Coordinates of C-alpha atoms in Angstrom, one line a residue:
X16 CA -12.7 40.1 30.5
X17 CA -9.3 41.5 31.4
X18 CA -8.0 44.5 29.5
X19 CA -4.5 44.4 28.1
X20 CA -2.1 46.0 30.5
X21 CA -0.2 49.2 29.6
X22 CA 3.4 49.2 30.8
X23 CA 6.8 50.5 29.8
X24 CA 7.8 47.0 28.7
X25 CA 8.4 46.7 24.9
X26 CA 5.3 45.7 22.9
X27 CA 6.5 42.2 21.9
X28 CA 7.3 41.2 25.6
X29 CA 4.1 42.8 26.7
X30 CA 2.1 40.8 24.1
X31 CA 3.9 37.6 25.2
X32 CA 3.1 38.2 28.9
X33 CA -0.5 39.1 28.1
X34 CA -0.9 35.9 26.1
X35 CA 0.3 33.8 29.0
X36 CA -2.0 35.7 31.5
X37 CA -4.9 35.4 29.1
X38 CA -4.4 31.7 28.7
X39 CA -4.2 31.2 32.5
X40 CA -7.4 33.3 32.9
X41 CA -9.3 31.3 30.3
X42 CA -8.1 28.0 32.0
X43 CA -9.0 29.2 35.5
X44 CA -11.7 26.6 35.9
X45 CA -9.4 23.7 35.0
X46 CA -6.6 25.1 37.2
X47 CA -8.9 25.4 40.2
X48 CA -10.4 21.9 39.7
X49 CA -8.6 19.0 41.2
X50 CA -7.4 16.0 39.3
X51 CA -10.1 13.6 38.2
X52 CA -9.8 9.9 38.9
X53 CA -12.1 7.5 37.1
X54 CA -12.5 4.0 38.6
X55 CA -13.7 1.3 36.2
X56 CA -12.8 -2.1 34.9
X57 CA -10.3 -2.6 32.0
X58 CA -13.2 -3.1 29.7
X59 CA -14.9 -0.3 27.8
X60 CA -18.5 -0.7 29.0
X61 CA -20.1 2.1 30.9
X62 CA -16.7 3.7 31.5
X63 CA -15.9 4.4 27.9
X64 CA -18.3 7.3 27.3
X65 CA -16.8 9.0 30.4
X66 CA -13.3 8.5 29.2
X67 CA -14.2 9.9 25.8
X68 CA -15.8 13.0 27.2
X69 CA -12.8 13.6 29.4
X70 CA -10.5 13.3 26.4
X71 CA -12.7 15.5 24.2
X72 CA -12.8 18.2 26.9
X73 CA -9.0 18.0 27.2
X74 CA -9.1 17.0 30.9
X75 CA -6.2 15.3 32.6
X76 CA -7.4 12.3 34.6
X77 CA -6.2 9.1 36.2
X78 CA -7.8 6.1 34.5
X79 CA -7.8 3.5 37.3
X80 CA -8.6 0.2 35.7
X81 CA -9.8 -2.0 38.5
X82 CA -9.2 -5.8 38.4
X83 CA -11.8 -8.2 39.7
X84 CA -9.6 -9.0 42.7
X85 CA -9.2 -5.3 43.5
X86 CA -12.9 -4.8 43.0
X87 CA -13.6 -7.3 45.8
X88 CA -11.4 -5.3 48.1
X89 CA -12.8 -1.8 47.3
X90 CA -16.4 -2.6 46.5
X91 CA -17.6 -1.9 50.1
X92 CA -16.1 1.6 50.0
X93 CA -17.6 2.6 46.7
X94 CA -20.9 4.5 46.6
X95 CA -23.8 2.3 45.3
X96 CA -21.3 -0.6 45.3
X97 CA -20.9 -0.2 41.5
X98 CA -18.5 1.1 39.0
X99 CA -17.9 3.5 37.3
X100 CA -17.1 6.1 40.0
X101 CA -15.5 9.4 39.3
X102 CA -13.4 11.1 42.1
X103 CA -13.2 14.8 42.1
X104 CA -11.4 16.6 44.9
X105 CA -12.1 13.7 47.2
X106 CA -15.8 13.5 46.3
X107 CA -16.9 10.2 44.8
X108 CA -19.6 10.4 42.1
X109 CA -21.3 7.1 41.2
X110 CA -23.5 6.1 38.2
X111 CA -22.3 6.6 34.6
X112 CA -25.3 8.9 33.7
X113 CA -24.7 11.2 36.7
X114 CA -21.0 11.3 35.9
X115 CA -21.6 12.2 32.3
X116 CA -24.1 14.9 33.2
X117 CA -21.7 16.4 35.8
X118 CA -18.8 16.5 33.3
X119 CA -21.1 17.7 30.6
X120 CA -22.2 20.7 32.7
X121 CA -18.7 21.3 33.9
X122 CA -17.1 21.5 30.5
X123 CA -19.9 22.7 28.3
X124 CA -21.1 19.5 26.7
X125 CA -24.6 19.3 28.2
X126 CA -26.7 21.6 26.1
X127 CA -27.0 25.4 26.1
X128 CA -30.7 25.5 27.3
X129 CA -33.3 23.4 29.1
X130 CA -34.7 22.0 25.8
X131 CA -31.3 20.8 24.6
X132 CA -30.6 19.3 28.0
X133 CA -33.9 17.5 28.0
X134 CA -33.3 16.2 24.5
X135 CA -29.9 14.9 25.6
X136 CA -31.6 13.1 28.6
X137 CA -34.1 11.5 26.2
X138 CA -31.4 10.2 23.9
X139 CA -29.4 9.0 26.8
X140 CA -32.4 7.2 28.2
X141 CA -32.9 5.4 24.9
X142 CA -29.3 4.4 24.6
X143 CA -29.3 3.2 28.2
X144 CA -32.3 1.0 27.5
X145 CA -30.3 -0.8 24.7
X146 CA -27.2 -1.0 26.8
X147 CA -29.2 -2.6 29.6
X148 CA -30.5 -5.3 27.2
X149 CA -27.0 -5.9 25.8
X150 CA -25.6 -6.3 29.3
X151 CA -28.2 -8.9 30.1
X152 CA -27.1 -10.7 26.9
X153 CA -23.4 -10.6 27.4
X154 CA -22.6 -10.2 31.1
X155 CA -25.2 -12.2 32.9
X156 CA -24.8 -15.9 33.5
X157 CA -28.1 -17.1 32.2
X158 CA -29.2 -20.4 30.6
X159 CA -28.2 -20.6 27.0
X160 CA -31.8 -21.0 25.8
X161 CA -32.7 -17.7 27.5
X162 CA -29.7 -16.0 25.9
X163 CA -30.8 -17.2 22.5
X164 CA -34.3 -15.8 23.1
X165 CA -32.9 -12.5 24.2
X166 CA -30.5 -12.4 21.2
X167 CA -33.5 -13.0 18.8
X168 CA -35.5 -10.3 20.6
X169 CA -32.6 -7.8 20.4
X170 CA -31.9 -8.4 16.7
X171 CA -35.5 -8.9 15.5
X172 CA -37.1 -5.7 16.8
X173 CA -35.5 -3.9 19.7
X174 CA -32.2 -3.0 17.9
X175 CA -33.9 -2.3 14.6
X176 CA -36.5 -0.1 16.3
X177 CA -33.9 1.7 18.4
X178 CA -31.8 2.5 15.3
X179 CA -34.9 3.8 13.4
X180 CA -35.8 6.0 16.4
X181 CA -32.3 7.3 16.7
X182 CA -32.2 8.1 12.9
X183 CA -35.5 10.0 13.2
X184 CA -34.2 11.9 16.2
X185 CA -31.0 12.8 14.4
X186 CA -33.0 14.1 11.4
X187 CA -35.0 16.4 13.7
X188 CA -31.8 18.5 14.2
X189 CA -30.5 20.2 11.1
X190 CA -32.0 17.4 8.9
X191 CA -29.5 14.9 10.3
X192 CA -26.5 16.8 8.9
X193 CA -24.8 17.6 12.1
X194 CA -25.4 16.5 15.7
X195 CA -28.4 15.1 17.7
X196 CA -28.6 18.3 19.6
X197 CA -27.5 21.8 18.7
X198 CA -24.5 22.8 16.5
X199 CA -21.7 21.2 18.4
X200 CA -20.8 17.9 20.2
X201 CA -22.7 17.1 23.4
X202 CA -22.5 14.1 25.6
X203 CA -24.8 11.2 25.7
X204 CA -24.6 7.7 27.1

């Protein structure tokens, strides 16, 4: 940590200068990092948790909402040929989970120790399982009868079981009074 400078400048001016320098020092990481650019469709989907984490962390980013026509043009140049993709200093990071873990580590939202990080991964995996089922239900062009069967499966046991497990998991941390992991907000899919 920097010590306060001693100069012949009056104390009020010195304090003001010191406050500006301290703020710049604290924000060094953000100042050194390039601008973030998130590529995703105009829908919420798998891009929304990334947007939320960037907003919570107070990070300035370009939210590039890709149209279907644009997607056809840029798909071949995107890693894994899928969205979302986060661009950081010219580097493209694919996969929503990888992006969230990257940002969580960068900005302190990914657990303070290995146990917390693993717990976050477990919760993220469970959420991802449900999202996968919902995507099959809402985004795939399947036969209506198959959609109806999937909908019944989701409502009858998968969603109920998922919510029960999530409630139990929440209660394991501070009896469910705070967060899933630790004493402050962390990311999860």
